[in-house]
Amino acid sequence: MSDAPLVEQLSDVTLESTPDQKLPTGPVRPPRVLAVANQKGGVGKTTTAINLGTALAAIGERVLIVDLDPQGNASTGLGIDRRNRNCSTYDVLIGEAPLREAVVPTAVPRLHIASSTMDLSGLELELGTTAGRAFRLRDAIAALNHNVSPDADYTYVLIDCPPSLNLLTVNAMAASDAILVPLQCEFFALEGLSQLLQTVEQVRSTLNPNLSIHGIVLTMFDSRNNLSNQVVADVRQFMGSKVYNTMIPRNVRISEAPSYGKPVLVYDLKCVGSDAYLKLATEVIQRERELRTH
Ligand code: ADP
Ligand code: MG
């Protein structure tokens, strides 16, 4: 199935919640929901979800990472054993469990994750043409902060998307306030970005009118590499202020950390990679403030 038609197929459904969703009443502060998305693999989505999530938690936010990639790299990178994934994002999206049930704590205070398993790769086929299948995640997140004590609600949800523009990514986009796009500083960086932006536009006009682009983060930047510098110049020219000032450098500590089941901020707080993700978190918060005051 090609990607653009998928959003079109989904656009015939209404923006209403699925009818069997009964939300308890009471004052609820919804979390800010950001999808970390790019249909290219290996560009730094999972690394960004893990480390931005850790940095946000470090500055006091209560963060839930939703692993929406069947590969489960965010779950593994945060040290979640496969045996602790009895309830996963698959169970949530198939409608068999509330999102809270799939949540496990990580070693980082205030950072939790809803893990994924390979089952997720079959979801698209299993859901078939079920009405409202694009809103499974949105509805699950809508119930997340209901009936919880004031200090147990989440202030941020970061969704780690799979490397494709499939139903999982569409669910993420339909559920999000904004998209955060990691872009690797390599020759083909801009290729694919227009397709991603087009999908965001389609989702905005059909499934989620509030969706915006939070920002583009340049990853694996190598200042000694002329090509890296050229890519940065091109992307900044093409996307202007949508590109965060902070760039994530290519840093071996960042790539080592997941094999220890740790975010780089825990593995080596002093390395340039950790420093960059802390700066990115500050910039994300800054943009959030600006969005709120406008
Ligand atoms: P994606 O989720 O987009 O597929 P990942 O975050 O898994 O991408 O990153 C792909 C690979 O690149 C991983 O092995 C990761 O450890 C490594 N990587 C990501 N960011 C950096 C970086 N800034 N410096 C060095 N290696 C990185
Ligand atoms: Mg990934």
Short mmCIF file of N, CA, C and O in Angstrom, two decimals, residues 65-149:
data_model
loop_
_atom_site.label_atom_id
_atom_site.label_comp_id
_atom_site.label_asym_id
_atom_site.label_seq_id
_atom_site.Cartn_x
_atom_site.Cartn_y
_atom_site.Cartn_z
N ILE A 65 7.50 8.03 27.06
CA ILE A 65 7.88 7.69 25.69
C ILE A 65 6.97 6.56 25.23
O ILE A 65 6.80 5.56 25.94
N VAL A 66 6.35 6.73 24.08
CA VAL A 66 5.52 5.67 23.51
C VAL A 66 6.31 5.05 22.36
O VAL A 66 6.60 5.72 21.36
N ASP A 67 6.69 3.80 22.52
CA ASP A 67 7.47 3.11 21.49
C ASP A 67 6.50 2.57 20.43
O ASP A 67 5.75 1.63 20.68
N LEU A 68 6.54 3.18 19.27
CA LEU A 68 5.61 2.79 18.21
C LEU A 68 6.34 2.09 17.06
O LEU A 68 5.80 1.95 15.97
N ASP A 69 7.58 1.66 17.32
CA ASP A 69 8.34 0.93 16.32
C ASP A 69 8.39 -0.54 16.73
O ASP A 69 8.83 -0.85 17.84
N PRO A 70 7.93 -1.45 15.84
CA PRO A 70 7.96 -2.88 16.18
C PRO A 70 9.37 -3.37 16.58
O PRO A 70 9.50 -4.36 17.31
N GLN A 71 10.40 -2.66 16.10
CA GLN A 71 11.77 -3.03 16.47
C GLN A 71 12.03 -2.86 17.96
O GLN A 71 12.92 -3.49 18.52
N GLY A 72 11.30 -1.97 18.59
CA GLY A 72 11.43 -1.78 20.04
C GLY A 72 12.76 -1.22 20.50
O GLY A 72 13.19 -1.46 21.63
N ASN A 73 13.42 -0.45 19.65
CA ASN A 73 14.75 0.04 20.03
C ASN A 73 14.72 1.02 21.20
O ASN A 73 15.63 1.06 22.01
N ALA A 74 13.65 1.82 21.29
CA ALA A 74 13.56 2.76 22.42
C ALA A 74 13.44 1.98 23.72
O ALA A 74 14.06 2.33 24.74
N SER A 75 12.65 0.91 23.69
CA SER A 75 12.46 0.08 24.89
C SER A 75 13.79 -0.57 25.28
O SER A 75 14.20 -0.53 26.44
N THR A 76 14.48 -1.16 24.31
CA THR A 76 15.77 -1.81 24.59
C THR A 76 16.80 -0.79 25.05
O THR A 76 17.54 -1.02 26.01
N GLY A 77 16.84 0.35 24.37
CA GLY A 77 17.82 1.39 24.70
C GLY A 77 17.61 1.96 26.09
O GLY A 77 18.51 2.57 26.67
N LEU A 78 16.40 1.79 26.62
CA LEU A 78 16.14 2.26 27.99
C LEU A 78 16.21 1.10 28.98
O LEU A 78 15.78 1.22 30.13
N GLY A 79 16.73 -0.02 28.52
CA GLY A 79 17.00 -1.15 29.42
C GLY A 79 15.77 -1.94 29.82
O GLY A 79 15.77 -2.62 30.85
N ILE A 80 14.70 -1.88 29.01
CA ILE A 80 13.49 -2.64 29.35
C ILE A 80 13.62 -4.05 28.75
O ILE A 80 13.64 -4.22 27.53
N ASP A 81 13.70 -5.02 29.62
CA ASP A 81 13.82 -6.41 29.21
C ASP A 81 12.57 -6.86 28.46
O ASP A 81 11.47 -6.42 28.78
N ARG A 82 12.76 -7.72 27.47
CA ARG A 82 11.59 -8.20 26.71
C ARG A 82 10.56 -8.90 27.60
O ARG A 82 9.37 -8.88 27.32
N ARG A 83 11.05 -9.50 28.70
CA ARG A 83 10.12 -10.17 29.62
C ARG A 83 9.19 -9.19 30.33
O ARG A 83 8.16 -9.57 30.86
N ASN A 84 9.61 -7.91 30.35
CA ASN A 84 8.76 -6.89 30.98
C ASN A 84 7.86 -6.18 29.99
O ASN A 84 7.46 -5.04 30.20
N ARG A 85 7.62 -6.85 28.85
CA ARG A 85 6.75 -6.21 27.86
C ARG A 85 5.48 -7.04 27.64
O ARG A 85 5.01 -7.19 26.53
N ASN A 86 4.96 -7.58 28.76
CA ASN A 86 3.74 -8.39 28.66
C ASN A 86 2.60 -7.61 28.07
O ASN A 86 1.79 -8.11 27.31
N CYS A 87 2.53 -6.37 28.50
CA CYS A 87 1.53 -5.49 27.91
C CYS A 87 2.28 -4.42 27.15
O CYS A 87 3.18 -3.77 27.69
N SER A 88 1.97 -4.26 25.87
CA SER A 88 2.76 -3.37 25.02
C SER A 88 1.86 -2.42 24.25
O SER A 88 0.63 -2.48 24.37
N THR A 89 2.48 -1.56 23.46
CA THR A 89 1.69 -0.62 22.66
C THR A 89 0.79 -1.36 21.66
O THR A 89 -0.23 -0.84 21.25
N TYR A 90 1.18 -2.58 21.30
CA TYR A 90 0.31 -3.39 20.45
C TYR A 90 -1.03 -3.64 21.14
O TYR A 90 -2.10 -3.44 20.54
N ASP A 91 -0.97 -4.06 22.40
CA ASP A 91 -2.22 -4.34 23.15
C ASP A 91 -3.08 -3.08 23.25
O ASP A 91 -4.30 -3.15 23.22
N VAL A 92 -2.40 -1.94 23.38
CA VAL A 92 -3.13 -0.67 23.49
C VAL A 92 -3.83 -0.35 22.16
O VAL A 92 -5.03 -0.05 22.13
N LEU A 93 -3.09 -0.45 21.06
CA LEU A 93 -3.66 -0.06 19.77
C LEU A 93 -4.71 -1.04 19.26
O LEU A 93 -5.63 -0.67 18.54
N ILE A 94 -4.58 -2.29 19.66
CA ILE A 94 -5.57 -3.28 19.24
C ILE A 94 -6.83 -3.15 20.09
O ILE A 94 -7.89 -3.72 19.79
N GLY A 95 -6.72 -2.38 21.17
CA GLY A 95 -7.89 -2.07 22.00
C GLY A 95 -8.07 -3.00 23.19
O GLY A 95 -9.14 -3.07 23.78
N GLU A 96 -7.00 -3.69 23.57
CA GLU A 96 -7.14 -4.65 24.66
C GLU A 96 -6.62 -4.15 26.00
O GLU A 96 -6.78 -4.82 27.02
N ALA A 97 -6.00 -2.97 26.01
CA ALA A 97 -5.49 -2.44 27.28
C ALA A 97 -5.41 -0.92 27.21
O ALA A 97 -5.15 -0.36 26.15
N PRO A 98 -5.66 -0.26 28.37
CA PRO A 98 -5.43 1.18 28.38
C PRO A 98 -3.93 1.47 28.35
O PRO A 98 -3.13 0.61 28.75
N LEU A 99 -3.56 2.65 27.89
CA LEU A 99 -2.14 2.98 27.75
C LEU A 99 -1.38 2.84 29.08
O LEU A 99 -0.25 2.36 29.11
N ARG A 100 -2.01 3.25 30.18
CA ARG A 100 -1.34 3.16 31.50
C ARG A 100 -0.84 1.76 31.80
O ARG A 100 0.15 1.57 32.48
N GLU A 101 -1.58 0.76 31.29
CA GLU A 101 -1.23 -0.62 31.61
C GLU A 101 0.08 -1.05 30.94
O GLU A 101 0.76 -1.96 31.40
N ALA A 102 0.42 -0.38 29.83
CA ALA A 102 1.63 -0.75 29.10
C ALA A 102 2.86 0.01 29.60
O ALA A 102 3.98 -0.23 29.14
N VAL A 103 2.64 0.91 30.55
CA VAL A 103 3.73 1.78 31.02
C VAL A 103 4.62 1.08 32.03
O VAL A 103 4.13 0.44 32.96
N VAL A 104 5.92 1.19 31.82
CA VAL A 104 6.88 0.72 32.83
C VAL A 104 7.84 1.87 33.14
O VAL A 104 8.15 2.68 32.27
N PRO A 105 8.30 1.94 34.41
CA PRO A 105 9.27 3.00 34.73
C PRO A 105 10.63 2.68 34.14
O PRO A 105 10.93 1.52 33.83
N THR A 106 11.46 3.68 33.96
CA THR A 106 12.85 3.45 33.53
C THR A 106 13.76 3.80 34.71
O THR A 106 13.28 4.22 35.76
N ALA A 107 15.06 3.67 34.51
CA ALA A 107 16.00 4.01 35.59
C ALA A 107 16.07 5.52 35.81
O ALA A 107 16.61 5.98 36.81
N VAL A 108 15.51 6.28 34.87
CA VAL A 108 15.53 7.74 34.99
C VAL A 108 14.27 8.20 35.72
O VAL A 108 13.16 7.89 35.28
N PRO A 109 14.41 8.93 36.83
CA PRO A 109 13.22 9.42 37.52
C PRO A 109 12.35 10.27 36.58
O PRO A 109 12.89 11.02 35.76
N ARG A 110 11.05 10.11 36.69
CA ARG A 110 10.06 10.86 35.89
C ARG A 110 10.04 10.47 34.41
O ARG A 110 9.37 11.11 33.62
N LEU A 111 10.80 9.45 34.01
CA LEU A 111 10.75 8.99 32.62
C LEU A 111 10.20 7.57 32.56
O LEU A 111 10.79 6.64 33.13
N HIS A 112 9.06 7.43 31.90
CA HIS A 112 8.43 6.12 31.74
C HIS A 112 8.34 5.78 30.26
O HIS A 112 8.45 6.65 29.41
N ILE A 113 8.11 4.49 30.00
CA ILE A 113 7.96 4.09 28.60
C ILE A 113 6.84 3.07 28.44
O ILE A 113 6.64 2.20 29.31
N ALA A 114 6.09 3.21 27.37
CA ALA A 114 5.18 2.15 26.94
C ALA A 114 5.93 1.40 25.84
O ALA A 114 6.18 1.96 24.77
N SER A 115 6.30 0.17 26.13
CA SER A 115 7.19 -0.59 25.24
C SER A 115 6.45 -1.15 24.03
O SER A 115 5.23 -1.25 24.03
N SER A 116 7.24 -1.56 23.06
CA SER A 116 6.63 -2.21 21.90
C SER A 116 7.19 -3.61 21.74
O SER A 116 8.22 -3.96 22.33
N THR A 117 6.49 -4.38 20.95
CA THR A 117 6.95 -5.72 20.58
C THR A 117 6.74 -5.89 19.08
O THR A 117 6.08 -5.08 18.45
N MET A 118 7.27 -6.99 18.54
CA MET A 118 7.15 -7.24 17.10
C MET A 118 5.70 -7.36 16.64
O MET A 118 5.40 -7.17 15.46
N ASP A 119 4.79 -7.71 17.59
CA ASP A 119 3.36 -7.83 17.23
C ASP A 119 2.86 -6.61 16.48
O ASP A 119 1.97 -6.69 15.63
N LEU A 120 3.47 -5.47 16.83
CA LEU A 120 3.02 -4.20 16.27
C LEU A 120 3.10 -4.19 14.74
O LEU A 120 2.32 -3.50 14.08
N SER A 121 4.00 -4.99 14.19
CA SER A 121 4.16 -4.97 12.73
C SER A 121 2.94 -5.57 12.03
O SER A 121 2.72 -5.33 10.84
N GLY A 122 2.12 -6.33 12.76
CA GLY A 122 0.92 -6.91 12.14
C GLY A 122 -0.32 -6.07 12.31
O GLY A 122 -1.40 -6.40 11.79
N LEU A 123 -0.19 -4.96 13.04
CA LEU A 123 -1.37 -4.18 13.41
C LEU A 123 -2.18 -3.68 12.22
O LEU A 123 -3.41 -3.77 12.19
N GLU A 124 -1.46 -3.18 11.22
CA GLU A 124 -2.12 -2.59 10.06
C GLU A 124 -3.06 -3.59 9.39
O GLU A 124 -4.20 -3.30 9.08
N LEU A 125 -2.54 -4.82 9.22
CA LEU A 125 -3.36 -5.87 8.62
C LEU A 125 -4.52 -6.26 9.53
O LEU A 125 -5.65 -6.45 9.08
N GLU A 126 -4.23 -6.35 10.83
CA GLU A 126 -5.26 -6.78 11.77
C GLU A 126 -6.40 -5.78 11.87
O GLU A 126 -7.56 -6.16 11.99
N LEU A 127 -6.05 -4.50 11.83
CA LEU A 127 -7.11 -3.50 11.95
C LEU A 127 -7.90 -3.35 10.65
O LEU A 127 -9.04 -2.90 10.67
N GLY A 128 -7.28 -3.76 9.55
CA GLY A 128 -7.98 -3.72 8.27
C GLY A 128 -8.55 -2.35 8.00
O GLY A 128 -7.83 -1.35 8.06
N THR A 129 -9.86 -2.31 7.75
CA THR A 129 -10.48 -1.02 7.45
C THR A 129 -11.39 -0.58 8.60
O THR A 129 -12.35 0.17 8.40
N THR A 130 -11.10 -1.05 9.81
CA THR A 130 -11.88 -0.65 10.98
C THR A 130 -12.02 0.86 11.05
O THR A 130 -11.04 1.58 10.90
N ALA A 131 -13.25 1.33 11.30
CA ALA A 131 -13.46 2.77 11.41
C ALA A 131 -12.65 3.31 12.58
O ALA A 131 -12.50 2.65 13.60
N GLY A 132 -12.11 4.49 12.40
CA GLY A 132 -11.38 5.13 13.49
C GLY A 132 -10.02 4.53 13.77
O GLY A 132 -9.41 4.79 14.81
N ARG A 133 -9.51 3.72 12.81
CA ARG A 133 -8.23 3.06 13.10
C ARG A 133 -7.06 4.03 13.16
O ARG A 133 -6.01 3.70 13.72
N ALA A 134 -7.24 5.23 12.62
CA ALA A 134 -6.16 6.22 12.69
C ALA A 134 -6.12 6.91 14.05
O ALA A 134 -5.17 7.61 14.36
N PHE A 135 -7.18 6.71 14.86
CA PHE A 135 -7.30 7.45 16.12
C PHE A 135 -7.06 6.60 17.36
O PHE A 135 -7.34 7.02 18.47
N ARG A 136 -6.59 5.38 17.15
CA ARG A 136 -6.38 4.48 18.29
C ARG A 136 -5.45 5.11 19.33
O ARG A 136 -5.74 5.09 20.52
N LEU A 137 -4.35 5.66 18.85
CA LEU A 137 -3.38 6.22 19.81
C LEU A 137 -3.90 7.52 20.41
O LEU A 137 -3.77 7.76 21.61
N ARG A 138 -4.53 8.35 19.57
CA ARG A 138 -5.07 9.61 20.09
C ARG A 138 -6.04 9.34 21.23
O ARG A 138 -5.98 9.98 22.29
N ASP A 139 -6.92 8.38 21.05
CA ASP A 139 -7.92 8.09 22.08
C ASP A 139 -7.27 7.49 23.33
O ASP A 139 -7.69 7.77 24.45
N ALA A 140 -6.23 6.68 23.12
CA ALA A 140 -5.53 6.09 24.28
C ALA A 140 -4.82 7.19 25.08
O ALA A 140 -4.84 7.17 26.31
N ILE A 141 -4.24 8.16 24.39
CA ILE A 141 -3.55 9.25 25.09
C ILE A 141 -4.56 10.17 25.76
O ILE A 141 -4.31 10.69 26.85
N ALA A 142 -5.72 10.32 25.15
CA ALA A 142 -6.75 11.19 25.75
C ALA A 142 -7.17 10.67 27.13
O ALA A 142 -7.54 11.45 28.00
N ALA A 143 -7.10 9.37 27.33
CA ALA A 143 -7.50 8.78 28.61
C ALA A 143 -6.35 8.72 29.62
O ALA A 143 -6.55 8.41 30.79
N LEU A 144 -5.14 9.05 29.15
CA LEU A 144 -3.93 8.82 29.96
C LEU A 144 -3.91 9.55 31.30
O LEU A 144 -3.54 8.98 32.32
N ASN A 145 -4.29 10.82 31.28
CA ASN A 145 -4.19 11.63 32.52
C ASN A 145 -5.49 11.68 33.33
O ASN A 145 -5.60 12.46 34.27
N HIS A 146 -6.45 10.85 32.94
CA HIS A 146 -7.71 10.85 33.69
C HIS A 146 -7.57 10.07 34.98
O HIS A 146 -6.92 9.04 35.03
N ASN A 147 -8.21 10.60 36.02
CA ASN A 147 -8.26 9.89 37.32
C ASN A 147 -6.89 9.54 37.87
O ASN A 147 -6.71 8.45 38.42
N VAL A 148 -5.91 10.42 37.70
CA VAL A 148 -4.62 10.18 38.34
C VAL A 148 -4.34 11.35 39.28
O VAL A 148 -4.86 12.45 39.09
N SER A 149 -3.55 11.10 40.31
CA SER A 149 -3.24 12.18 41.25
C SER A 149 -2.43 13.25 40.51
O SER A 149 -1.76 12.94 39.51
#
